[in-house]
Short mmCIF file of C-alpha atoms in Angstrom, two decimals:
data_model
loop_
_atom_site.label_atom_id
_atom_site.label_comp_id
_atom_site.label_asym_id
_atom_site.label_seq_id
_atom_site.Cartn_x
_atom_site.Cartn_y
_atom_site.Cartn_z
CA MET A 1 106.52 144.27 110.57
CA LYS A 2 109.82 143.56 112.29
CA ARG A 3 112.43 141.26 110.80
CA SER A 4 112.22 138.86 113.75
CA HIS A 5 108.46 138.50 113.19
CA ARG A 6 108.90 137.72 109.52
CA VAL A 7 111.70 135.24 110.24
CA GLY A 8 109.60 133.56 112.92
CA ALA A 9 106.58 133.31 110.62
CA ILE A 10 108.73 131.86 107.79
CA CYS A 11 110.14 129.23 110.17
CA GLN A 12 106.64 128.28 111.35
CA ILE A 13 105.06 128.14 107.88
CA LEU A 14 107.87 126.04 106.41
CA THR A 15 108.15 123.68 109.42
CA ASP A 16 104.41 123.08 109.27
CA ALA A 17 104.58 121.76 105.69
CA PRO A 18 107.78 119.75 105.10
CA GLU A 19 108.96 119.45 101.47
CA LYS A 20 106.35 121.89 100.22
CA ILE A 21 107.82 124.58 97.99
CA PHE A 22 106.85 128.17 98.80
CA SER A 23 107.75 130.87 96.30
CA LEU A 24 109.44 134.08 97.44
CA ASN A 25 106.37 135.90 96.13
CA TYR A 26 104.20 134.02 98.60
CA PHE A 27 106.10 135.63 101.46
CA CYS A 28 106.36 139.02 99.73
CA GLU A 29 102.56 139.15 99.49
CA LYS A 30 101.95 137.71 102.94
CA PHE A 31 104.28 140.21 104.61
CA ASN A 32 103.82 143.04 102.13
CA ALA A 33 107.59 143.27 101.79
CA ALA A 34 110.13 143.61 98.97
CA LYS A 35 111.89 140.59 97.49
CA SER A 36 115.30 141.77 98.72
CA SER A 37 113.96 141.98 102.23
CA ILE A 38 112.36 138.50 102.05
CA SER A 39 115.64 137.09 100.72
CA GLU A 40 117.42 138.35 103.81
CA ASP A 41 114.64 136.97 106.02
CA ILE A 42 115.00 133.56 104.42
CA ASN A 43 118.74 133.58 105.01
CA ALA A 44 118.07 134.35 108.67
CA ALA A 45 115.42 131.59 108.78
CA LYS A 46 117.98 129.15 107.34
CA GLU A 47 120.39 129.93 110.14
CA ALA A 48 117.59 129.82 112.72
CA VAL A 49 116.38 126.32 111.88
CA GLN A 50 119.91 124.94 111.97
CA ILE A 51 120.09 125.54 115.70
CA SER A 52 117.73 122.69 116.58
CA GLU A 53 119.23 120.27 114.02
CA SER A 54 115.75 118.92 113.30
CA GLY A 55 115.48 120.35 109.81
CA TYR A 56 116.94 122.72 107.25
CA ILE A 57 115.66 125.14 104.64
CA GLU A 58 116.66 124.63 101.03
CA THR A 59 116.42 127.11 98.15
CA ILE A 60 115.28 125.81 94.78
CA SER A 61 116.15 128.05 91.84
CA GLY A 62 114.26 128.39 88.58
CA ALA A 63 110.75 129.36 87.51
CA LEU A 64 109.08 126.86 89.86
CA GLY A 65 111.60 127.66 92.57
CA GLY A 66 111.28 128.88 96.10
CA VAL A 67 112.13 127.51 99.51
CA ARG A 68 111.20 124.37 101.35
CA TYR A 69 111.76 122.83 104.75
CA ILE A 70 113.38 119.43 104.93
CA SER A 71 113.00 117.29 108.03
CA HIS A 72 116.25 116.15 109.56
CA ILE A 73 117.40 114.27 112.61
CA SER A 74 120.93 114.38 114.00
CA ARG A 75 122.81 111.13 114.59
CA GLU A 76 122.76 111.88 118.29
CA LYS A 77 118.98 112.43 118.35
CA ALA A 78 118.39 109.35 116.17
CA LYS A 79 120.47 107.32 118.59
CA SER A 80 118.36 108.52 121.48
CA VAL A 81 115.17 107.57 119.57
CA GLN A 82 116.64 104.11 118.95
CA GLU A 83 117.79 103.68 122.53
CA SER A 84 114.45 104.80 123.90
CA LEU A 85 112.68 102.31 121.61
CA CYS A 86 114.97 99.50 122.83
CA LYS A 87 114.35 100.50 126.42
CA GLN A 88 110.59 100.38 125.88
CA LEU A 89 110.80 96.99 124.16
CA LYS A 90 112.72 95.60 127.14
CA GLU A 91 109.91 96.40 129.58
CA LYS A 92 108.97 93.06 131.15
CA ASP A 93 105.22 93.51 131.00
CA ARG A 94 105.22 93.69 127.19
CA ILE A 95 105.82 89.97 126.91
CA LEU A 96 102.75 88.16 125.61
CA GLY A 97 102.34 84.44 125.03
CA GLY A 98 104.26 82.79 122.19
CA GLY A 99 107.18 85.20 122.28
CA PHE A 100 105.04 88.11 121.08
CA LEU A 101 105.50 91.62 122.42
CA TYR A 102 102.80 94.22 122.95
CA THR A 103 103.89 97.25 120.92
CA SER A 104 100.63 99.06 120.08
CA ASP A 105 101.27 101.77 122.68
CA ILE A 106 104.60 102.50 120.95
CA MET A 107 103.26 102.36 117.39
CA TYR A 108 100.20 104.50 118.23
CA ASN A 109 102.03 107.21 120.15
CA PRO A 110 102.50 110.25 117.87
CA ALA A 111 105.68 111.38 119.67
CA THR A 112 107.41 108.00 119.31
CA VAL A 113 106.12 107.59 115.77
CA LYS A 114 107.48 111.04 114.91
CA GLY A 115 111.00 110.06 115.99
CA MET A 116 110.92 106.88 113.93
CA ALA A 117 109.49 108.75 110.94
CA GLN A 118 112.28 111.35 111.16
CA ILE A 119 114.81 108.53 110.96
CA PHE A 120 113.10 106.99 107.93
CA ALA A 121 112.70 110.40 106.27
CA ARG A 122 116.41 111.13 106.63
CA ARG A 123 117.43 107.63 105.50
CA PHE A 124 115.15 107.43 102.47
CA ARG A 125 114.62 111.02 101.37
CA LYS A 126 116.79 110.59 98.31
CA ALA A 127 115.39 107.18 97.32
CA GLY A 128 113.05 108.89 94.84
CA ALA A 129 109.78 107.41 96.13
CA ASP A 130 106.43 108.68 94.84
CA TYR A 131 104.47 106.87 97.56
CA ILE A 132 104.88 105.35 101.01
CA ALA A 133 103.40 101.83 101.05
CA THR A 134 102.40 99.85 104.11
CA ILE A 135 100.04 97.05 105.11
CA GLU A 136 97.26 97.47 107.64
CA THR A 137 97.19 98.01 110.60
CA LYS A 138 99.99 98.76 113.03
CA GLY A 139 102.42 100.19 110.46
CA ILE A 140 100.00 102.87 109.25
CA PRO A 141 100.93 105.56 111.81
CA VAL A 142 104.70 105.43 111.18
CA ALA A 143 104.07 105.20 107.41
CA LEU A 144 101.76 108.22 107.54
CA MET A 145 104.17 110.30 109.61
CA THR A 146 107.04 109.44 107.25
CA ALA A 147 104.74 110.40 104.36
CA HIS A 148 103.96 113.71 106.09
CA LEU A 149 107.68 114.50 106.46
CA LEU A 150 108.39 113.55 102.85
CA ASN A 151 105.11 115.06 101.54
CA LEU A 152 104.06 111.85 99.78
CA PRO A 153 100.73 109.99 99.61
CA VAL A 154 100.30 106.63 101.36
CA ILE A 155 99.26 103.30 99.88
CA VAL A 156 97.65 100.95 102.40
CA VAL A 157 97.61 97.30 101.37
CA ARG A 158 94.56 95.58 102.87
CA ARG A 159 94.20 92.10 104.34
CA GLU A 160 90.71 91.73 102.96
CA THR A 161 89.02 92.99 99.83
CA LYS A 162 86.70 95.88 100.64
CA ILE A 163 83.93 97.20 98.41
CA SER A 164 85.13 100.75 99.10
CA GLU A 165 88.50 99.98 97.46
CA GLY A 166 86.92 99.48 94.02
CA ALA A 167 88.64 97.03 91.68
CA THR A 168 91.49 95.33 93.51
CA VAL A 169 94.43 93.05 92.79
CA SER A 170 94.98 90.26 95.31
CA ILE A 171 97.79 87.83 96.04
CA ASN A 172 98.26 84.93 98.41
CA TYR A 173 101.47 84.78 100.39
CA PHE A 174 103.16 82.94 103.24
CA PRO A 175 103.65 85.35 106.13
CA GLY A 176 106.41 83.16 107.46
CA SER A 177 105.28 83.21 111.08
CA SER A 178 102.81 80.45 110.23
CA GLU A 179 102.44 78.00 107.40
CA ARG A 180 98.97 79.31 106.71
CA LEU A 181 98.58 81.03 103.35
CA GLN A 182 97.34 84.62 103.74
CA LYS A 183 95.80 87.10 101.37
CA MET A 184 96.55 90.75 100.70
CA SER A 185 94.87 93.11 98.28
CA ILE A 186 95.50 96.52 96.78
CA SER A 187 93.15 98.92 95.05
CA LYS A 188 93.95 99.33 91.36
CA ARG A 189 93.48 103.06 91.98
CA ALA A 190 95.99 103.18 94.82
CA ALA A 191 98.89 104.42 92.71
CA ALA A 192 99.80 105.42 89.17
CA PRO A 193 101.44 102.52 87.29
CA GLY A 194 105.11 103.16 86.60
CA SER A 195 105.76 105.01 89.85
CA SER A 196 107.83 103.97 92.83
CA ALA A 197 107.21 103.34 96.51
CA LEU A 198 109.05 103.14 99.80
CA ILE A 199 107.73 100.35 102.05
CA ILE A 200 107.41 101.28 105.73
CA ASP A 201 106.16 98.83 108.35
CA ASP A 202 106.23 98.41 112.10
CA PHE A 203 107.65 94.91 112.38
CA MET A 204 109.39 92.23 110.36
CA ARG A 205 110.14 88.66 111.34
CA GLY A 206 110.77 86.44 108.33
CA GLY A 207 110.03 89.11 105.77
CA GLY A 208 107.02 87.30 104.30
CA SER A 209 104.69 90.30 104.54
CA ILE A 210 107.29 92.70 103.15
CA LYS A 211 107.96 90.32 100.26
CA GLY A 212 104.19 90.13 99.73
CA ILE A 213 103.87 93.93 99.66
CA ALA A 214 106.70 94.14 97.09
CA GLU A 215 104.99 91.46 95.02
CA ILE A 216 101.56 93.06 95.06
CA LEU A 217 103.11 96.45 94.25
CA SER A 218 104.84 94.93 91.25
CA GLU A 219 101.45 93.56 90.14
CA VAL A 220 100.20 97.15 89.85
CA GLU A 221 103.51 98.23 88.29
CA ILE A 222 104.97 100.00 91.29
CA ARG A 223 108.69 99.66 91.83
CA VAL A 224 110.05 99.39 95.40
CA VAL A 225 112.91 101.80 96.07
CA GLY A 226 113.50 100.99 99.75
CA THR A 227 112.12 99.26 102.83
CA GLY A 228 112.16 100.55 106.38
CA VAL A 229 110.90 98.61 109.39
CA ALA A 230 110.69 99.94 112.90
CA ILE A 231 111.57 96.61 114.52
CA ALA A 232 113.27 93.66 112.82
CA ASN A 233 113.42 90.33 114.61
CA ILE A 234 116.95 88.89 114.51
CA GLU A 235 115.57 85.36 114.01
CA PRO A 236 115.17 83.84 111.48
CA LYS A 237 118.55 85.02 110.17
CA LYS A 238 117.53 84.07 106.67
CA LYS A 239 114.80 86.54 105.64
CA LYS A 240 112.61 86.43 102.56
CA VAL A 241 113.86 89.90 101.65
CA SER A 242 117.46 91.10 101.79
CA ASP A 243 117.23 94.86 101.36
CA TYR A 244 115.63 96.41 104.44
CA VAL A 245 116.54 99.01 107.06
CA PRO A 246 115.44 98.41 110.66
CA ILE A 247 115.52 101.08 113.35
CA VAL A 248 116.14 98.44 116.02
CA TYR A 249 116.76 94.71 116.15
CA LEU A 250 114.70 92.53 118.44
CA GLY A 251 116.60 89.56 119.86
CA ASN A 252 115.56 86.81 122.20
CA VAL A 253 112.25 87.17 124.05
CA ASP A 254 112.46 84.88 127.07
CA GLU A 255 109.02 84.33 128.60
CA GLY A 256 110.42 82.41 131.56
CA LYS A 257 113.12 84.88 132.55
CA LYS A 258 110.95 87.81 131.44
CA SER A 259 113.81 89.26 129.46
CA VAL A 260 113.90 90.89 126.04
CA ASP A 261 116.97 91.65 123.92
CA ALA A 262 116.84 94.74 121.72
CA THR A 263 119.66 96.70 120.08
CA PRO A 264 119.76 99.79 117.86
CA ASN A 265 120.74 99.40 114.21
CA PHE A 266 123.99 101.34 114.30
CA GLN A 267 124.23 101.40 110.50
CA ILE A 268 121.00 103.30 110.06
CA PHE A 269 122.54 106.21 108.11
CA MET B 1 123.11 134.90 118.11
CA LYS B 2 120.76 137.49 116.62
CA ARG B 3 117.24 137.98 117.92
CA SER B 4 115.70 137.00 114.58
CA HIS B 5 117.60 133.68 114.70
CA ARG B 6 116.37 132.91 118.19
CA VAL B 7 112.78 133.87 117.31
CA GLY B 8 112.92 131.72 114.17
CA ALA B 9 114.30 128.75 116.10
CA ILE B 10 111.63 129.11 118.80
CA CYS B 11 108.89 129.17 116.15
CA GLN B 12 110.32 126.06 114.48
CA ILE B 13 110.81 124.08 117.69
CA LEU B 14 107.33 124.86 119.02
CA THR B 15 105.55 124.28 115.67
CA ASP B 16 107.27 120.91 115.35
CA ALA B 17 105.79 119.65 118.64
CA PRO B 18 102.23 120.95 119.15
CA GLU B 19 100.94 121.06 122.76
CA LYS B 20 104.36 120.14 124.19
CA ILE B 21 105.42 122.45 127.00
CA PHE B 22 108.95 123.87 126.76
CA SER B 23 110.34 125.66 129.77
CA LEU B 24 112.01 129.05 129.40
CA ASN B 25 115.15 127.41 130.74
CA TYR B 26 115.17 125.04 127.78
CA PHE B 27 115.61 128.01 125.45
CA CYS B 28 118.01 129.82 127.79
CA GLU B 29 120.33 126.82 127.67
CA LYS B 30 119.86 126.13 123.98
CA PHE B 31 120.66 129.73 123.01
CA ASN B 32 122.95 130.53 125.91
CA ALA B 33 120.87 133.61 126.66
CA ALA B 34 119.39 135.34 129.70
CA LYS B 35 115.79 134.75 130.77
CA SER B 36 114.82 138.37 130.10
CA SER B 37 116.12 138.05 126.59
CA ILE B 38 114.26 134.78 125.98
CA SER B 39 111.07 136.35 127.32
CA GLU B 40 111.30 139.06 124.71
CA ASP B 41 112.05 136.45 122.02
CA ILE B 42 108.96 134.50 123.00
CA ASN B 43 106.82 137.61 122.76
CA ALA B 44 108.16 138.19 119.28
CA ALA B 45 107.53 134.50 118.42
CA LYS B 46 103.93 134.90 119.62
CA GLU B 47 103.38 137.79 117.25
CA ALA B 48 105.19 135.96 114.45
CA VAL B 49 103.04 132.83 114.50
CA GLN B 50 99.84 134.89 114.50
CA ILE B 51 100.57 136.05 110.97
CA SER B 52 99.75 132.69 109.37
CA GLU B 53 96.69 132.05 111.59
CA SER B 54 97.60 128.35 111.73
CA GLY B 55 98.59 128.30 115.37
CA TYR B 56 99.39 130.35 118.45
CA ILE B 57 101.85 130.24 121.32
CA GLU B 58 100.52 130.10 124.86
CA THR B 59 102.37 130.80 128.09
CA ILE B 60 101.68 128.53 131.05
CA SER B 61 102.68 129.95 134.40
CA GLY B 62 103.77 128.07 137.50
CA ALA B 63 106.52 125.62 138.38
CA LEU B 64 105.73 123.29 135.49
CA GLY B 65 105.12 126.22 133.21
CA GLY B 66 106.64 127.33 129.96
CA VAL B 67 105.35 127.86 126.46
CA ARG B 68 103.56 125.65 123.98
CA TYR B 69 102.31 125.82 120.43
CA ILE B 70 98.64 125.21 119.78
CA SER B 71 97.44 124.25 116.34
CA HIS B 72 94.74 126.48 114.93
CA ILE B 73 92.84 126.89 111.72
CA SER B 74 90.97 130.03 110.73
CA ARG B 75 87.29 129.77 109.73
CA GLU B 76 88.26 130.86 106.25
CA LYS B 77 90.94 128.17 105.92
CA ALA B 78 88.64 125.53 107.43
CA LYS B 79 85.99 126.47 104.88
CA SER B 80 88.48 126.01 102.07
CA VAL B 81 89.44 122.56 103.48
CA GLN B 82 85.73 121.64 103.60
CA GLU B 83 85.04 122.96 100.11
CA SER B 84 88.04 121.19 98.65
CA LEU B 85 86.89 117.94 100.29
CA CYS B 86 83.40 118.37 98.79
CA LYS B 87 84.89 119.12 95.40
CA GLN B 88 86.98 115.94 95.56
CA LEU B 89 83.97 113.84 96.63
CA LYS B 90 82.00 115.14 93.64
CA GLU B 91 84.54 113.80 91.13
CA LYS B 92 82.56 111.41 88.89
CA ASP B 93 85.14 108.64 88.77
CA ARG B 94 84.92 108.07 92.54
CA ILE B 95 81.56 106.38 92.19
CA LEU B 96 81.81 102.64 92.82
CA GLY B 97 79.02 100.10 92.66
CA GLY B 98 76.29 100.17 95.34
CA GLY B 99 76.54 103.89 95.95
CA PHE B 100 80.01 103.62 97.47
CA LEU B 101 82.66 106.24 96.86
CA TYR B 102 86.40 105.66 96.55
CA THR B 103 87.99 107.89 99.20
CA SER B 104 91.28 106.17 100.03
CA ASP B 105 93.32 108.70 98.04
CA ILE B 106 91.78 111.46 100.20
CA MET B 107 92.13 109.64 103.52
CA TYR B 108 95.74 108.57 102.81
CA ASN B 109 97.01 111.93 101.60
CA PRO B 110 98.95 113.63 104.43
CA ALA B 111 98.14 117.15 103.18
CA THR B 112 94.36 116.53 103.06
CA VAL B 113 94.47 114.62 106.33
CA LYS B 114 96.33 117.53 107.96
CA GLY B 115 93.57 119.98 107.03
CA MET B 116 90.88 117.71 108.47
CA ALA B 117 92.95 117.11 111.60
CA GLN B 118 93.41 120.86 112.12
CA ILE B 119 89.62 121.24 112.04
CA PHE B 120 89.13 118.42 114.57
CA ALA B 121 91.94 119.75 116.78
CA ARG B 122 90.36 123.21 116.90
CA ARG B 123 86.85 121.80 117.44
CA PHE B 124 87.75 119.31 120.19
CA ARG B 125 90.84 120.76 121.86
CA LYS B 126 88.93 121.67 124.98
CA ALA B 127 86.94 118.43 125.20
CA GLY B 128 89.45 117.07 127.70
CA ALA B 129 90.33 113.84 125.88
CA ASP B 130 93.21 111.66 127.06
CA TYR B 131 93.18 109.55 123.87
CA ILE B 132 92.03 109.66 120.28
CA ALA B 133 90.11 106.46 119.45
CA THR B 134 89.40 105.08 116.00
CA ILE B 135 88.65 101.78 114.28
CA GLU B 136 90.86 100.25 111.60
CA THR B 137 91.59 101.07 108.78
CA LYS B 138 90.77 104.19 106.83
CA GLY B 139 90.25 106.47 109.82
CA ILE B 140 93.71 105.84 111.28
CA PRO B 141 95.56 108.59 109.36
CA VAL B 142 93.16 111.40 110.31
CA ALA B 143 92.99 110.08 113.89
CA LEU B 144 96.80 110.00 114.10
CA MET B 145 97.23 113.49 112.68
CA THR B 146 94.62 114.85 115.11
CA ALA B 147 96.48 113.03 117.89
CA HIS B 148 99.74 114.62 116.73
CA LEU B 149 98.22 118.11 116.86
CA LEU B 150 96.68 117.47 120.30
CA ASN B 151 99.72 115.49 121.54
CA LEU B 152 97.60 112.49 122.58
CA PRO B 153 98.08 108.74 122.08
CA VAL B 154 95.81 106.79 119.73
CA ILE B 155 93.62 103.77 120.47
CA VAL B 156 92.92 101.60 117.42
CA VAL B 157 89.93 99.28 117.77
CA ARG B 158 90.49 96.15 115.68
CA ARG B 159 88.04 94.14 113.57
CA GLU B 160 89.70 90.88 114.52
CA THR B 161 91.42 89.68 117.66
CA LYS B 162 95.18 89.63 117.18
CA ILE B 163 97.67 87.77 119.33
CA SER B 164 99.87 90.88 119.43
CA GLU B 165 97.11 92.82 121.20
CA GLY B 166 97.33 90.66 124.34
CA ALA B 167 94.12 90.18 126.33
CA THR B 168 91.24 91.83 124.52
CA VAL B 169 87.62 92.75 125.09
CA SER B 170 85.29 92.08 122.16
CA ILE B 171 81.74 93.06 121.28
CA ASN B 172 79.35 92.23 118.46
CA TYR B 173 77.51 95.07 116.80
CA PHE B 174 75.31 95.89 113.82
CA PRO B 175 77.23 98.18 111.48
CA GLY B 176 73.95 99.40 110.04
CA SER B 177 74.99 99.18 106.41
CA SER B 178 74.15 95.47 106.53
CA GLU B 179 72.16 93.26 108.81
CA ARG B 180 75.21 91.11 109.38
CA LEU B 181 76.51 91.15 112.93
CA GLN B 182 80.15 92.27 113.10
CA LYS B 183 82.84 92.04 115.71
CA MET B 184 85.25 94.59 117.11
CA SER B 185 87.90 94.15 119.76
CA ILE B 186 90.13 96.33 121.91
CA SER B 187 93.27 95.50 123.82
CA LYS B 188 92.80 95.67 127.57
CA ARG B 189 96.12 97.56 127.63
CA ALA B 190 94.98 100.17 125.09
CA ALA B 191 94.06 102.80 127.67
CA ALA B 192 94.01 103.45 131.39
CA PRO B 193 90.54 102.78 132.86
CA GLY B 194 88.82 105.95 133.99
CA SER B 195 90.22 108.11 131.22
CA SER B 196 88.43 109.71 128.29
CA ALA B 197 88.63 109.54 124.53
CA LEU B 198 87.69 111.49 121.45
CA ILE B 199 86.43 109.26 118.61
CA ILE B 200 87.72 110.21 115.14
CA ASP B 201 86.75 108.29 112.01
CA ASP B 202 86.72 108.80 108.26
CA PHE B 203 83.10 107.98 107.48
CA MET B 204 79.73 107.47 109.12
CA ARG B 205 76.52 106.22 107.58
CA GLY B 206 74.08 104.91 110.18
CA GLY B 207 76.43 105.37 113.12
CA GLY B 208 76.63 101.65 113.95
CA SER B 209 80.43 101.56 114.04
CA ILE B 210 80.68 104.75 116.08
CA LYS B 211 78.11 103.38 118.54
CA GLY B 212 80.14 100.17 118.66
CA ILE B 213 83.37 102.07 119.41
CA ALA B 214 81.63 103.98 122.22
CA GLU B 215 80.30 100.69 123.59
CA ILE B 216 83.62 98.88 123.52
CA LEU B 217 85.34 101.90 125.09
CA SER B 218 82.82 101.86 127.91
CA GLU B 219 83.63 98.15 128.43
CA VAL B 220 87.23 99.18 129.25
CA GLU B 221 85.99 102.15 131.29
CA ILE B 222 86.81 104.89 128.81
CA ARG B 223 84.37 107.76 128.56
CA VAL B 224 83.68 109.34 125.15
CA VAL B 225 83.98 113.14 125.21
CA GLY B 226 83.31 113.82 121.52
CA THR B 227 83.04 112.29 118.06
CA GLY B 228 84.39 113.71 114.82
CA VAL B 229 83.86 112.15 111.40
CA ALA B 230 85.37 113.40 108.19
CA ILE B 231 82.34 112.48 106.07
CA ALA B 232 78.80 111.84 107.36
CA ASN B 233 76.21 110.40 105.01
CA ILE B 234 72.95 112.38 105.19
CA GLU B 235 70.89 109.17 104.90
CA PRO B 236 69.68 107.55 107.06
CA LYS B 237 68.52 110.66 108.88
CA LYS B 238 68.03 108.65 112.04
CA LYS B 239 71.53 107.70 113.24
CA LYS B 240 72.46 105.32 116.01
CA VAL B 241 74.41 108.14 117.69
CA SER B 242 73.26 111.72 118.09
CA ASP B 243 76.35 113.59 119.17
CA TYR B 244 78.84 113.77 116.28
CA VAL B 245 80.61 116.46 114.29
CA PRO B 246 81.11 115.90 110.56
CA ILE B 247 83.46 117.99 108.42
CA VAL B 248 81.22 117.47 105.37
CA TYR B 249 77.87 115.85 104.63
CA LEU B 250 77.56 113.38 101.79
CA GLY B 251 74.19 113.45 100.06
CA ASN B 252 72.83 111.50 97.15
CA VAL B 253 75.24 109.39 95.07
CA ASP B 254 73.56 108.81 91.72
CA GLU B 255 75.30 106.04 89.81
CA GLY B 256 73.22 106.58 86.67
CA LYS B 257 73.68 110.34 86.43
CA LYS B 258 77.20 110.08 87.81
CA SER B 259 76.50 112.83 90.31
CA VAL B 260 77.43 113.21 93.97
CA ASP B 261 76.02 115.70 96.47
CA ALA B 262 78.36 116.96 99.19
CA THR B 263 78.11 120.03 101.42
CA PRO B 264 80.34 121.47 104.17
CA ASN B 265 79.11 121.35 107.75
CA PHE B 266 78.76 125.07 108.32
CA GLN B 267 78.29 124.60 112.08
CA ILE B 268 81.70 123.02 112.57
CA PHE B 269 82.92 125.56 115.16
#
């Protein structure tokens, strides 16, 4: 087998499973090659993946060591993801009644979701999360893609108690957008007590839902180590949570003029 | 730049964006290399990705041509995904009251979800779907990952009408598990009329929900070209839909004996 074939295969295998550690032996056996040879291949693979700036390969030493692929996004690429999201949000025909915007096509498009997840993965990789937590429904895709890039399981907080969730813990909270008390529930099996979670959601207005997620997580002894939202509404300025990272800010939605303000969060990294 | 670096970078870039077509010029510019050279690199990349049997590179000729990466899973690997899913389902502590099983940890784990999505992507790649359709909540991750591998947008059918979905179409249906009529709704903007969708969901018992999804899709002029479910309950034998592909079959769940029957669908491909 030629070096370029081995290097190509290493790049593919690692890219396909971000954050998963592969031992050198794995590649030695797969390619029927000596360790010294695989070491050189990995060095070449490291240089190869740097070209696209969408990830890098890291070596972990020690008995449980090996190599892993870490998702990355350049500032330039992140900016283009942010700008493209703003541009989409500004499309006139997204405006629904009551100042709402239709965003399902954005939040359910794997390519768009991937870009947002790459931003969250870069921003929060070192937060030390054991889980990615979100609330149903529209935040699930971006949460799942972030979880895929960080190789972490997802916790989905439900609006209603379901029999298939087993024993659950529920709380009532004020979503903020209305004065109506709402309910959320989490399966007691969703996560190991004492672990930590990164909250990822698609949209935040007053922060009521995010505060609720943090509260219900604390009820099952999960600590929140960060919060990322794809879109944060500028108003109300006073949110129920203070520590959150939006990809873009959504400003005024003018139904009459059919105009939408949206700006990237320039302090994302 | 060395050949092995270019081949590695090509493998990474293509693997990272399944089904996306990259022109030869894209790589010529990226690597500042001649077309003849890139052609040879791509041939090497094709051989490289075949080693892992998890995907292949295809050349598309013509003006809009180029190369793309297609996700694949070998029969052997698919079998191990199916067997591992069965093994997980058989774990005693999954059994909830009423013969229900706790499966959220499986359906929200990106690694497990990836395996199932690879199976669906291989099985349905040629079905000609424009969208992947699912119903909230637990099927969203596997639907999204399948959509990522097939580079298609997702349609999420909701249980309740939401203001953020804009104008919606709703239907009432019998889920089958109970005699209680339930509602599902779809945004009129979710998909272009006249297109086609592949239904992906996490679980099917009587097929009432799947039949409902097909019905609501037909209301917005979307044709169903296939249905994949991660887990299909063997009972009732008579389902409300006939054309579906399960990854595994779930048999008897005995609460008293704490035993669960689960078997792979050996006719998956």
